Coordinates of N, CA and C in Angstrom, one line a residue:
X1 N 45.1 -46.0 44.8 CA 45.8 -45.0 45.6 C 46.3 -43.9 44.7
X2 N 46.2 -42.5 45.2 CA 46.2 -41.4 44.2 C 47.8 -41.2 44.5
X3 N 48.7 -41.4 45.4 CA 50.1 -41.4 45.8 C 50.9 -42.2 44.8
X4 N 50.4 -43.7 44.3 CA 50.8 -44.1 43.4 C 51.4 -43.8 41.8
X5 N 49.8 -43.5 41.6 CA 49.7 -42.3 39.9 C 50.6 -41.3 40.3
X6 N 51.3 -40.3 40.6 CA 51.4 -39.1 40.7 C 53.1 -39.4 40.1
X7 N 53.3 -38.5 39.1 CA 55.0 -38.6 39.2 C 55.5 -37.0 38.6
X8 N 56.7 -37.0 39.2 CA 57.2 -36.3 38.8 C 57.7 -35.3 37.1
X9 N 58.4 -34.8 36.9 CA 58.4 -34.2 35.8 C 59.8 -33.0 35.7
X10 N 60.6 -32.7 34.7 CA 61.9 -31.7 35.1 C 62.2 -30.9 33.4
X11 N 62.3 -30.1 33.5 CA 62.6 -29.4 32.6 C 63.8 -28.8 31.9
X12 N 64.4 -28.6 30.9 CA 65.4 -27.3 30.9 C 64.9 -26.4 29.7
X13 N 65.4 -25.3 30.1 CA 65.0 -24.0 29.2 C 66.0 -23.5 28.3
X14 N 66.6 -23.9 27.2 CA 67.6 -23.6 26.5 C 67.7 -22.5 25.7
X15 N 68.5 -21.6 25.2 CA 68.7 -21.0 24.3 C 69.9 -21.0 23.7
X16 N 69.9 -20.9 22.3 CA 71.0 -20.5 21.3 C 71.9 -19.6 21.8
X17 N 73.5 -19.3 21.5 CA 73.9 -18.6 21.3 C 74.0 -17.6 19.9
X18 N 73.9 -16.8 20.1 CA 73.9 -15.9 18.2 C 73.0 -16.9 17.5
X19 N 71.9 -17.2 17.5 CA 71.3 -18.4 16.8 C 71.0 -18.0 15.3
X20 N 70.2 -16.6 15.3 CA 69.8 -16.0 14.1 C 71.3 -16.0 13.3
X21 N 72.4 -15.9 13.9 CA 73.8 -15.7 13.3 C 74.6 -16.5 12.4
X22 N 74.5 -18.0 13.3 CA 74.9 -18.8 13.0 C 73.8 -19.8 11.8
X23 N 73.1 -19.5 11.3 CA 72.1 -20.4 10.2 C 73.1 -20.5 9.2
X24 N 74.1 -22.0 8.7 CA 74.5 -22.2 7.6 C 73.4 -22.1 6.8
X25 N 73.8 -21.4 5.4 CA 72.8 -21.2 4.0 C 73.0 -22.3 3.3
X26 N 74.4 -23.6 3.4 CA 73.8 -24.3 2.6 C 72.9 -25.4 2.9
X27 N 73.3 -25.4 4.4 CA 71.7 -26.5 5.5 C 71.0 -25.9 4.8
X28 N 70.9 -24.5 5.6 CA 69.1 -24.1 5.2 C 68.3 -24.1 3.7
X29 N 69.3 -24.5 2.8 CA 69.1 -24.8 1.6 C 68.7 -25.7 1.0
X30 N 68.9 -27.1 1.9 CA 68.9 -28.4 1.9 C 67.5 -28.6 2.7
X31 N 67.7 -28.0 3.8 CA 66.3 -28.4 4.8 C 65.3 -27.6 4.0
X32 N 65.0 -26.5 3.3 CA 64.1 -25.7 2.6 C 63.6 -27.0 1.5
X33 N 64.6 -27.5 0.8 CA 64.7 -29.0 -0.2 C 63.7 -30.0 0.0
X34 N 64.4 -30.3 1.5 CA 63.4 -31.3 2.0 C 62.3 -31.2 2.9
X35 N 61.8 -29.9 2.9 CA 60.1 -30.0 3.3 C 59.6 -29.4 2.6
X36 N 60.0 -29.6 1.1 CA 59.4 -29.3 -0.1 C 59.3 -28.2 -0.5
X37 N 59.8 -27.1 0.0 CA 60.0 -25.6 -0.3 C 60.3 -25.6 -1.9
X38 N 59.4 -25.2 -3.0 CA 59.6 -25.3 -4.4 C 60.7 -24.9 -4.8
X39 N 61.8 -25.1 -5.7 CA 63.1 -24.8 -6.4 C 63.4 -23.2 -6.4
X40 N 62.5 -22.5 -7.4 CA 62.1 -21.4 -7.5 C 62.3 -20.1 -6.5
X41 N 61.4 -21.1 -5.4 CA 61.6 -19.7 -4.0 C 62.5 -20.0 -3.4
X42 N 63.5 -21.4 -3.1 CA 64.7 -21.2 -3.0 C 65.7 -20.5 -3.7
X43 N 65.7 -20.4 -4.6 CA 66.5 -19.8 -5.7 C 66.7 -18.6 -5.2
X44 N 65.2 -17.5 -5.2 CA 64.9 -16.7 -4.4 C 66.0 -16.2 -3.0
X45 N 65.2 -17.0 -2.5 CA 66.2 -16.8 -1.4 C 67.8 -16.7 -1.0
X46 N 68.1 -17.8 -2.1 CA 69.6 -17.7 -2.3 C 70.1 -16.3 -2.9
X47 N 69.1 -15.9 -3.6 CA 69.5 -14.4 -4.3 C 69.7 -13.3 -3.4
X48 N 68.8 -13.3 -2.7 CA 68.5 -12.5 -1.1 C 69.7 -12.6 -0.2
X49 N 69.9 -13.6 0.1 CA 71.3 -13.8 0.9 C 72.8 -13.7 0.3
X50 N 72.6 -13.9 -1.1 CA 74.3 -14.0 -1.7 C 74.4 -12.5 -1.9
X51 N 75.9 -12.2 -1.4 CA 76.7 -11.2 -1.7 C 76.2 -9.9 -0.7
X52 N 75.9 -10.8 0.5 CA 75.8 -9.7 1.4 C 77.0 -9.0 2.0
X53 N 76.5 -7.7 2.7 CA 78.7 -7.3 3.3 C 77.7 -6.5 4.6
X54 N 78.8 -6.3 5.0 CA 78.7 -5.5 6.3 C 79.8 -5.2 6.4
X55 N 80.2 -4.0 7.8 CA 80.9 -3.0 8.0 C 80.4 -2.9 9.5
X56 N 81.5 -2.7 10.3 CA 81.2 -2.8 12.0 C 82.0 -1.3 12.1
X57 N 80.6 -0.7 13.3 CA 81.5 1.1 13.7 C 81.7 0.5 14.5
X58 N 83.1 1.8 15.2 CA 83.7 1.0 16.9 C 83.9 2.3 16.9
X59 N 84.5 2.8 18.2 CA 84.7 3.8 19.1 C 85.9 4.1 18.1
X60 N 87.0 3.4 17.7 CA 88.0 3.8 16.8 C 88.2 4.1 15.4
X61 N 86.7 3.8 14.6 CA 86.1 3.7 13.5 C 85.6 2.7 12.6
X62 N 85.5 2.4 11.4 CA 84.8 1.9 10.9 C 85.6 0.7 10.2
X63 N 85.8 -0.7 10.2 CA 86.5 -1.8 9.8 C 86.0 -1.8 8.1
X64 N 86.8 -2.5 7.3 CA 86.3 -2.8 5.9 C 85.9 -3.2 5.9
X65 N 84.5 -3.7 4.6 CA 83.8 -4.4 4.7 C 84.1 -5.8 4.4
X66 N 83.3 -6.6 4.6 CA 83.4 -7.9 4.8 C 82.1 -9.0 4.2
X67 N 82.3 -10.0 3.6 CA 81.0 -11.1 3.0 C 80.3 -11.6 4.5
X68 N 78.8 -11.8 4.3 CA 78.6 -12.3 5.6 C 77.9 -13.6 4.7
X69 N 78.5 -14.5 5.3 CA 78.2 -16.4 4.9 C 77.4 -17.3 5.1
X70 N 76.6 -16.2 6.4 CA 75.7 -17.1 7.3 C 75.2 -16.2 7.8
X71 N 73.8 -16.9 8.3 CA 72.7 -16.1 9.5 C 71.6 -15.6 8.7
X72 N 70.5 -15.4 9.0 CA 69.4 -15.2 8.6 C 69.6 -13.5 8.8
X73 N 69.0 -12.6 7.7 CA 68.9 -11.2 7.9 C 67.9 -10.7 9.0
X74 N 68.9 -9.8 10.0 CA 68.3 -8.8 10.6 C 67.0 -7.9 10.2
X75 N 65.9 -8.2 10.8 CA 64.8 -7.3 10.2 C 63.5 -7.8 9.2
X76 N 64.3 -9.0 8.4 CA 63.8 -9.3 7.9 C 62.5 -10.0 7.7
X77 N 61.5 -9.9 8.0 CA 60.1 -10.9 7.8 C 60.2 -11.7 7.8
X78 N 61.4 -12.8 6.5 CA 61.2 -14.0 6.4 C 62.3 -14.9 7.6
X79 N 63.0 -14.1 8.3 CA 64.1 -14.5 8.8 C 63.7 -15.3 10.2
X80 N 62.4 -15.1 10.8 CA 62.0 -15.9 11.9 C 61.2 -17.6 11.4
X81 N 60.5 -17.3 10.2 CA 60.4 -18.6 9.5 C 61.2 -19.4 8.9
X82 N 62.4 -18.3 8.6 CA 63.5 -19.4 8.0 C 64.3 -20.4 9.1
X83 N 64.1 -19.8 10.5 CA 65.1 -20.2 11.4 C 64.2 -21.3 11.8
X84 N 62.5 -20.6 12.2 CA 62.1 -22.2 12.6 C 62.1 -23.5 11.9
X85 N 61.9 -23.2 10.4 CA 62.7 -24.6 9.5 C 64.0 -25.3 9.7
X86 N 64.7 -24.2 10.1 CA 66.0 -24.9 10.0 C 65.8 -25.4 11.6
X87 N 65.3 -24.9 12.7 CA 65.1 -25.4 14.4 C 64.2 -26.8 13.9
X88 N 63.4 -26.7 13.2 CA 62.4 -28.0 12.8 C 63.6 -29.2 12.9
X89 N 64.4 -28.8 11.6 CA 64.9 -29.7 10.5 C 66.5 -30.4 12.1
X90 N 66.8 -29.5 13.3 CA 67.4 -30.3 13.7 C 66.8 -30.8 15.4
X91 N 65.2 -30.7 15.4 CA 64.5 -31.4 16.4 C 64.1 -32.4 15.7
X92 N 64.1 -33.0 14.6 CA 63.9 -34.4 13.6 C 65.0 -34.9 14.0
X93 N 65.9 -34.6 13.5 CA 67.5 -35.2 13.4 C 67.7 -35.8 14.5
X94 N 67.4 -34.8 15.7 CA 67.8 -35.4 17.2 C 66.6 -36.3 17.5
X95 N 65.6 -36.7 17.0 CA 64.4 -37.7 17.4 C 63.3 -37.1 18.3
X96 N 63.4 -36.2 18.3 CA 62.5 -36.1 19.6 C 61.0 -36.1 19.4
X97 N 60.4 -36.2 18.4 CA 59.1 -37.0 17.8 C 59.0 -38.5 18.1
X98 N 60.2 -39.2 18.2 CA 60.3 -40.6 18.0 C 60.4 -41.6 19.6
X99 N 60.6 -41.0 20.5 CA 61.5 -41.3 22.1 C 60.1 -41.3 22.3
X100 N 59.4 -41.7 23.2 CA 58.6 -41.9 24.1 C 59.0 -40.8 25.5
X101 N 60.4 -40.7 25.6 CA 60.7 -39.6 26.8 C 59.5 -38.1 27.0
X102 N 59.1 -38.0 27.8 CA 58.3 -36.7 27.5 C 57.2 -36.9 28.6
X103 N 56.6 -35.8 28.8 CA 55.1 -36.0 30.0 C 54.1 -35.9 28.9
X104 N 52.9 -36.5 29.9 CA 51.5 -36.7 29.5 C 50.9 -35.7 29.1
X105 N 50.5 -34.9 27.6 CA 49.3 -33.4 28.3 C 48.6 -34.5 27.0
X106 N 47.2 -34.0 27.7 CA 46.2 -34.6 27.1 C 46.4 -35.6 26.3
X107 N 46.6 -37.2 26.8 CA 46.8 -38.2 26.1 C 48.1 -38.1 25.2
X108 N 48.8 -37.2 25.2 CA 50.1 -37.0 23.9 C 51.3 -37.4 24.7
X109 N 52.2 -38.0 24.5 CA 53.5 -37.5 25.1 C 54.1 -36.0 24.2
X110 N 54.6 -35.3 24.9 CA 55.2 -34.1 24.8 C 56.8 -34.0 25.5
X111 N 57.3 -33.5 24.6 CA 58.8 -33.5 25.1 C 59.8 -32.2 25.0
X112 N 58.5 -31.3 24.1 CA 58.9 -30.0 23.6 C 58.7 -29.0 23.2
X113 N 58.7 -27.6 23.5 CA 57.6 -26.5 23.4 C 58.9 -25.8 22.5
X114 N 58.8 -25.4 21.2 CA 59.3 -24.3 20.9 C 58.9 -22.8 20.8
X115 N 59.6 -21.5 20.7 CA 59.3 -20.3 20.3 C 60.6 -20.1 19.7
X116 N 61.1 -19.8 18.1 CA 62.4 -19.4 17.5 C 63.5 -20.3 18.3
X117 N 64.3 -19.7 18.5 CA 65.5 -20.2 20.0 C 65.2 -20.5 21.1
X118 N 64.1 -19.7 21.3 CA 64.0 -20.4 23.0 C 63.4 -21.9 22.4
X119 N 63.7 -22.8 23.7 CA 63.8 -24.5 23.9 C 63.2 -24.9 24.7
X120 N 61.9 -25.0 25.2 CA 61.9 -26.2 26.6 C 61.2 -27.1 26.3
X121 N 62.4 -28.5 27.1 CA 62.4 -30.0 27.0 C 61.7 -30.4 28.1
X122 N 60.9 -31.1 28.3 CA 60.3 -32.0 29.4 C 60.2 -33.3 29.3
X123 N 60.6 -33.7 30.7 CA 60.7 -35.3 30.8 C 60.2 -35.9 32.1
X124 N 59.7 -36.8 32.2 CA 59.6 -37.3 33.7 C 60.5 -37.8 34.5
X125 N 61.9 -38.1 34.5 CA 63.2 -38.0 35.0 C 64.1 -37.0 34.4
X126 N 65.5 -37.2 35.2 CA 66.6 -36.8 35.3 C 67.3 -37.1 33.9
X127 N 67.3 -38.4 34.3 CA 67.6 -39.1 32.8 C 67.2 -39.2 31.4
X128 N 65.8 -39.1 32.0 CA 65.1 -38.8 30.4 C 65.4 -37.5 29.5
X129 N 65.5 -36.2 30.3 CA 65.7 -35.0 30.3 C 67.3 -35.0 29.3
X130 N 68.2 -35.7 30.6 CA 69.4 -34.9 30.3 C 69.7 -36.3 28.6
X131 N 69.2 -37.3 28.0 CA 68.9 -37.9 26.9 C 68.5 -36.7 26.1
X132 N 67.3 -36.3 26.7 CA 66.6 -35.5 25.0 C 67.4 -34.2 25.5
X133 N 68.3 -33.7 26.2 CA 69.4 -32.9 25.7 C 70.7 -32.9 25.3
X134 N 70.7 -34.1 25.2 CA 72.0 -34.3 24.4 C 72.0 -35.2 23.2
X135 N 70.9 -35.0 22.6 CA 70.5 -35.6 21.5 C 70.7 -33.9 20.5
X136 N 69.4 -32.9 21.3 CA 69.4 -31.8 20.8 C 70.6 -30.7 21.0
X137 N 71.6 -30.9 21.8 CA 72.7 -30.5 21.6 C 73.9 -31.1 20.6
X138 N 74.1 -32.3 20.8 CA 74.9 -32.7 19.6 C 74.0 -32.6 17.7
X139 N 73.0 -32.3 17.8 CA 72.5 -31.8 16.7 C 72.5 -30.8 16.0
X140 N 71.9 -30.1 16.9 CA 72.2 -28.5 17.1 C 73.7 -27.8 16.4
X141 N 75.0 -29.1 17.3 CA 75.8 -28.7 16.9 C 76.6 -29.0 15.2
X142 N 75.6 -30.2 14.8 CA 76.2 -30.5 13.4 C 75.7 -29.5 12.8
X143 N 74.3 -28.7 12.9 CA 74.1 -27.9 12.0 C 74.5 -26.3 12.2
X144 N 75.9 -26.2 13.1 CA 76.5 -24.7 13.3 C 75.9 -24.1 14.8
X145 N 74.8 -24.9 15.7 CA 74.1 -23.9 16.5 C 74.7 -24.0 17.9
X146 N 75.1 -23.5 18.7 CA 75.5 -24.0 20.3 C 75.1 -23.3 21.0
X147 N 74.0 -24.3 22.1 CA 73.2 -24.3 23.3 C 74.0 -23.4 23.9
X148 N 73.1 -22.2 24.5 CA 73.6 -21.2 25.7 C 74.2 -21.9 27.1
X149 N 75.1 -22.2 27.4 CA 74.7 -23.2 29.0 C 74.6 -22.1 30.0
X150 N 74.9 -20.9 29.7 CA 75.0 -19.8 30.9 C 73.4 -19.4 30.8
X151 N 72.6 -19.7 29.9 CA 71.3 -19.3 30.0 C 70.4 -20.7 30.0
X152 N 70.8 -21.6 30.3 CA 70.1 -22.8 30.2 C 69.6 -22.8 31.9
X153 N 68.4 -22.7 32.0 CA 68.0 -23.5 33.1 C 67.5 -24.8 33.9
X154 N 67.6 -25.1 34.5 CA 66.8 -26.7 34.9 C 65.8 -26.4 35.9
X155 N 64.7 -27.5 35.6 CA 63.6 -27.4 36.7 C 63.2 -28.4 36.9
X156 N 63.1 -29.2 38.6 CA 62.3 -30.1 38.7 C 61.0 -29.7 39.6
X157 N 60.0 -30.0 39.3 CA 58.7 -30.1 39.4 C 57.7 -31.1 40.5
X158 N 57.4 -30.9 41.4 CA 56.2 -31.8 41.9 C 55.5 -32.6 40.9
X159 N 54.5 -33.5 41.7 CA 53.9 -34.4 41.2 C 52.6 -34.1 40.1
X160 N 52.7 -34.8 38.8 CA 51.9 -34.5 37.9 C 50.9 -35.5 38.0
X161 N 49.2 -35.4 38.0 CA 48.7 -36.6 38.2 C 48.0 -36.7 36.9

């Protein structure tokens, strides 16, 4: 019976708040460490980001300048690679290679599609779902990042066969 096979499937669509903003440099320095990013081009990098400032206009004028601590550079080339490492380094942490939670595509279970910040999780329940989001939200948040909830949406889905 084909009524049997058939199940369901639900989604949510997450995004970061200020995500590029919030990248601690010394995670990303650590996670750069541990997927073998050579010494060298970290070094690099740390040169690149230390002793940056900025200065904000406003309608009333211009604030002193200020050190900025964190976040990957605006504009920068390297700054969508650096985030997906550090996005990598906290979809490990939260397990989501490891759970079996996730739908079928082509013999794989799948539980996760990234693009930079955007997020979407699939699961074949309610439960499974709202698991692999609160794995990736308490994660997320040890490494500085917090899940949009005003832009988060949910989806459940008809039958997948």
């Amino acid at each position: 019976k084909q009524g049997n096979s058939r199940k369901t499937s639900t989604s949510a669509s997450l995004t970061y708040t200020k995500a590029f903003d919030c990248v601690d440099h010394n995670k990303l320095w650590t996670v750069l460490k541990g997927i073998g990013i050579p010494n060298h081009l970290t070094c690099l990098l740390r040169n690149l980001c230390a002793g940056q400032e900025a200065t904000v206009r406003t309608g009333h004028g211009t604030t002193d300048w200020f050190q900025i601590g964190k976040g990957v550079r605006q504009g920068c080339i390297l700054s969508l690679c650096l985030f997906n490492f550090y996005a990598e380094y906290i979809m490990r942490n939260a397990g989501l290679d490891e759970t079996q939670a996730g739908i079928k595509i082509a013999r794989r279970i799948t539980n996760n599609f990234r693009c930079a910040d955007d997020i979407t999780l699939m699961a074949e329940s309610e439960e499974e779902l709202k698991s692999l989001l609160m794995k990736v939200k308490e994660e997320s948040e040890k490494a500085g990042l917090k899940l949009n909830i005003q832009k988060t949406k949910i989806m459940a889905s008809g039958s997948i066969t």
